[in-house]
Short mmCIF file of C-alpha atoms and ligand atoms in Angstrom, two decimals:
data_model
loop_
_atom_site.label_atom_id
_atom_site.label_comp_id
_atom_site.label_asym_id
_atom_site.label_seq_id
_atom_site.Cartn_x
_atom_site.Cartn_y
_atom_site.Cartn_z
CA MET A 1 134.91 264.67 94.35
CA SER A 2 131.92 265.59 92.12
CA TRP A 3 129.75 263.47 94.22
CA PHE A 4 130.71 265.51 97.40
CA LEU A 5 129.91 268.84 95.70
CA LYS A 6 126.79 267.44 94.36
CA GLY A 7 125.74 266.27 97.84
CA ILE A 8 126.49 269.72 99.37
CA LYS A 9 124.39 271.59 96.43
CA ARG A 10 121.32 269.29 96.69
CA GLY A 11 121.29 268.82 100.55
CA ILE A 12 119.66 265.95 102.20
CA ARG A 13 116.56 265.36 100.17
CA THR A 14 113.89 262.95 101.51
CA GLU A 15 111.57 261.29 99.14
CA LYS A 16 107.81 262.59 99.11
CA PHE A 17 106.97 258.99 98.01
CA PRO A 18 104.57 257.44 98.59
CA LYS A 19 102.42 260.68 98.76
CA GLU A 20 103.85 261.67 95.45
CA LYS A 21 105.39 259.85 92.59
CA PRO A 22 108.99 258.43 92.97
CA LEU A 23 111.66 260.82 91.77
CA GLU A 24 113.98 258.29 89.71
CA VAL A 25 113.12 254.62 89.57
CA ALA A 26 115.31 251.98 88.26
CA PRO A 27 113.31 250.35 85.47
CA TRP A 28 113.84 246.75 86.39
CA SER A 29 112.16 245.07 89.38
CA THR A 30 109.01 247.30 88.37
CA LYS A 31 105.68 245.90 86.43
CA ILE A 32 106.55 244.24 83.16
CA GLU A 33 104.24 244.33 80.24
CA GLY A 34 104.55 243.11 76.45
CA GLU A 35 103.45 240.27 74.46
CA GLY A 36 104.76 237.19 72.72
CA ASN A 37 106.13 233.81 73.84
CA VAL A 38 109.58 234.00 75.41
CA ASN A 39 112.08 231.56 76.96
CA CYS A 40 111.41 232.69 80.57
CA PRO A 41 113.80 230.61 82.94
CA THR A 42 111.15 230.65 85.83
CA ASN A 43 107.91 230.45 83.66
CA ALA A 44 106.95 233.95 84.84
CA ILE A 45 105.36 234.57 81.57
CA GLU A 46 102.71 231.94 80.37
CA ASP A 47 99.95 232.72 77.77
CA ASN A 48 101.20 236.33 77.42
CA LYS A 49 100.50 236.74 81.33
CA TRP A 50 103.20 237.92 83.48
CA ALA A 51 103.55 236.73 87.05
CA GLN A 52 105.37 239.23 89.30
CA GLU A 53 105.95 236.84 92.22
CA LYS A 54 107.94 234.36 89.77
CA CYS A 55 110.07 236.96 87.83
CA VAL A 56 113.69 237.24 88.56
CA PHE A 57 114.07 240.28 86.28
CA CYS A 58 116.81 238.65 84.24
CA ARG A 59 115.68 240.64 81.07
CA ARG A 60 115.75 237.63 78.83
CA CYS A 61 112.13 238.63 77.54
CA PHE A 62 113.46 242.03 76.44
CA PRO A 63 112.38 243.65 74.12
CA SER A 64 109.14 241.78 73.83
CA TYR A 65 108.38 242.63 77.36
CA LYS A 66 109.55 245.84 78.86
CA PRO A 67 109.59 247.30 82.44
CA THR A 68 106.97 250.02 82.79
CA GLY A 69 108.39 251.87 86.08
CA ASP A 70 105.20 250.86 87.96
CA VAL A 71 106.69 249.99 91.45
CA ASN A 72 103.41 248.39 92.79
CA ILE A 73 104.39 244.95 92.57
CA PHE A 74 103.67 243.71 96.05
CA LYS A 75 100.56 241.88 97.86
CA VAL A 76 99.34 242.81 101.08
CA GLU A 77 97.06 240.06 102.38
CA LYS A 78 97.03 240.93 106.14
CA ARG A 79 97.59 244.39 107.50
CA ASN A 80 97.55 245.48 111.18
CA PRO A 81 96.73 248.99 112.19
CA THR A 82 97.87 248.25 115.77
CA PHE A 83 101.29 248.94 114.17
CA ARG A 84 100.41 252.33 112.75
CA LYS A 85 102.42 254.41 115.24
CA SER A 86 105.26 252.07 115.41
CA PHE A 87 106.25 248.98 113.40
CA TYR A 88 109.12 247.08 114.24
CA ILE A 89 110.77 244.57 111.79
CA TYR A 90 113.03 241.73 112.31
CA PRO A 91 114.75 240.81 109.10
CA ILE A 92 116.06 237.26 108.62
CA ASP A 93 118.47 236.06 105.67
CA VAL A 94 117.74 232.37 105.10
CA GLY A 95 119.94 232.09 101.97
CA THR A 96 120.25 235.35 99.94
CA CYS A 97 122.78 236.54 97.39
CA GLY A 98 122.91 239.86 99.32
CA GLY A 99 120.76 241.89 96.90
CA CYS A 100 117.58 242.02 98.88
CA ASN A 101 119.45 243.05 101.90
CA LEU A 102 121.09 245.97 100.25
CA GLU A 103 117.97 247.33 98.94
CA LEU A 104 116.26 246.72 102.19
CA LYS A 105 119.07 248.55 104.03
CA LEU A 106 118.43 251.61 101.72
CA LEU A 107 115.14 252.46 103.56
CA THR A 108 117.14 253.65 106.45
CA SER A 109 119.05 256.09 104.24
CA PRO A 110 118.12 260.10 104.29
CA GLN A 111 116.67 259.59 100.88
CA TYR A 112 113.90 256.93 101.86
CA ASP A 113 113.94 257.26 105.65
CA MET A 114 111.46 254.69 106.77
CA SER A 115 111.51 255.96 110.42
CA ARG A 116 109.39 258.93 109.22
CA PHE A 117 106.41 256.41 108.94
CA GLY A 118 107.26 254.79 112.26
CA ILE A 119 108.94 251.74 110.62
CA PHE A 120 112.18 250.64 112.36
CA PHE A 121 114.38 247.46 112.46
CA THR A 122 114.86 245.49 115.71
CA ASN A 123 117.74 243.14 116.22
CA THR A 124 115.68 240.67 118.15
CA PRO A 125 112.36 238.85 117.28
CA ARG A 126 111.18 239.26 120.86
CA HIS A 127 110.59 242.98 119.97
CA ALA A 128 109.37 242.35 116.35
CA ASP A 129 106.02 242.97 114.96
CA ALA A 130 106.84 241.48 111.51
CA LEU A 131 109.42 238.89 110.40
CA LEU A 132 111.04 239.78 106.97
CA VAL A 133 112.26 236.69 105.33
CA MET A 134 114.71 237.02 102.53
CA GLY A 135 116.23 234.31 100.45
CA ILE A 136 115.73 230.62 99.45
CA MET A 137 115.36 228.08 102.32
CA THR A 138 118.96 226.82 103.17
CA GLU A 139 119.18 223.72 105.57
CA GLY A 140 121.30 225.66 108.21
CA MET A 141 118.70 228.31 108.56
CA ARG A 142 115.59 226.08 108.71
CA GLU A 143 115.61 225.92 112.60
CA ALA A 144 116.78 229.52 113.13
CA LEU A 145 113.74 230.80 111.14
CA MET A 146 111.17 228.80 113.07
CA ARG A 147 112.95 229.85 116.40
CA ALA A 148 112.69 233.39 115.23
CA TYR A 149 108.98 233.07 114.51
CA GLU A 150 108.02 231.34 117.83
CA ALA A 151 110.07 234.08 119.67
CA MET A 152 107.82 236.90 118.29
CA PRO A 153 104.90 238.22 120.40
CA GLU A 154 101.41 238.19 119.04
CA PRO A 155 100.17 239.76 116.92
CA LYS A 156 102.77 239.14 114.19
CA LEU A 157 103.05 239.27 110.50
CA ILE A 158 105.14 237.48 107.89
CA ILE A 159 106.79 239.45 105.12
CA LEU A 160 108.32 237.62 102.22
CA LEU A 161 110.94 239.85 100.48
CA GLY A 162 112.12 239.08 96.80
CA ALA A 163 111.64 236.44 94.31
CA CYS A 164 113.69 233.95 96.35
CA ALA A 165 111.58 234.10 99.40
CA ILE A 166 108.31 234.18 97.47
CA SER A 167 108.84 231.53 94.79
CA GLY A 168 112.33 230.05 95.22
CA GLY A 169 113.85 232.28 92.40
CA LEU A 170 116.22 230.58 90.06
CA LEU A 171 118.13 228.56 92.60
CA GLY A 172 116.08 226.73 95.12
CA LEU A 173 112.87 226.47 97.14
CA PRO A 174 111.18 229.16 99.04
CA PRO A 175 111.12 229.01 102.96
CA GLU A 176 108.13 226.92 104.29
CA ILE A 177 106.31 229.85 105.92
CA LYS A 178 103.19 231.53 104.70
CA GLY A 179 103.61 235.10 103.77
CA ASP A 180 101.06 237.90 104.96
CA VAL A 181 102.95 240.18 102.60
CA ARG A 182 104.79 239.33 99.45
CA ILE A 183 107.14 241.90 97.87
CA ALA A 184 108.24 240.99 94.35
CA GLY A 185 111.61 241.89 92.59
CA CYS A 186 115.06 240.66 92.37
CA PRO A 187 116.19 242.67 94.15
CA PRO A 188 113.00 244.54 95.14
CA ASN A 189 113.00 248.34 94.43
CA PRO A 190 113.14 250.33 97.58
CA TYR A 191 110.08 252.20 96.64
CA THR A 192 108.16 248.94 96.38
CA ILE A 193 109.48 247.86 99.80
CA LEU A 194 108.61 251.20 101.44
CA LYS A 195 104.95 251.28 99.89
CA ALA A 196 104.34 247.78 100.98
CA LEU A 197 105.50 248.33 104.34
CA VAL A 198 103.42 251.59 104.83
CA GLU A 199 100.35 249.59 103.53
CA THR A 200 101.13 246.71 105.86
CA LYS A 201 101.09 248.76 108.91
CA GLY A 202 97.54 249.96 108.07
CA ASP A 203 98.15 253.57 106.61
S1 SF4 B 1 112.55 239.35 83.13
FE1 SF4 B 1 113.38 237.02 83.05
S2 SF4 B 1 112.29 236.15 84.67
FE2 SF4 B 1 111.14 238.08 84.41
S3 SF4 B 1 109.47 237.57 82.76
FE3 SF4 B 1 111.39 238.10 81.63
S4 SF4 B 1 112.44 236.23 81.12
FE4 SF4 B 1 111.07 235.86 82.88
S1 SF4 B 2 115.41 237.69 95.08
FE1 SF4 B 2 117.10 238.26 93.85
S2 SF4 B 2 118.41 239.76 94.99
FE2 SF4 B 2 116.94 238.76 96.38
S3 SF4 B 2 118.20 237.13 97.43
FE3 SF4 B 2 117.12 236.23 95.57
S4 SF4 B 2 118.62 236.39 93.82
FE4 SF4 B 2 119.23 237.86 95.51
#
């Protein structure tokens, strides 16, 4: 019952992020810093350098390497201001554990509220500006992925969400599709996803 009373007291509070700093960030799936050799299962640390796109945030390197709380662990290689006013995303799960899906879904909550930036989900690739791919490449989804991509109108963007989609993570190989945007994390932090999407649509 305490969560209910807390909710009434606080009301619906939408994040001011990315204009202001995040209110509370879960420490993992943020930038990692430290030094020393560690037994990293994905070789995300080599010669004291951390590669965000390979990291599965297993914490095996702790305490030599620690999360910093910096959520800027994404790369936007192509953005398109055509999508500034409305940006429709078609998410496709090609082999996830479900973690990326849950964090992505949070962006529709009152706290993150991606619609205030004109970002929406669509349930058909024919209406999509961006295909958002999650998970490792599973055989059964190979054809579905390519069919979704081909059904999208031009111009279109590809967003890879999470370590599995970017580098194959711990379990397999990434989808054979080039990402215009790569959002790291396992699972990615909602703040990271939101900021990457806002930048991608040209804001
Ligand atoms: S958290 Fe795990 S995957 Fe990431 S750098 Fe540390 S040991 Fe490697
Ligand atoms: S990146 Fe992590 S959270 Fe996302 S699907 Fe892969 S294992 Fe799950």
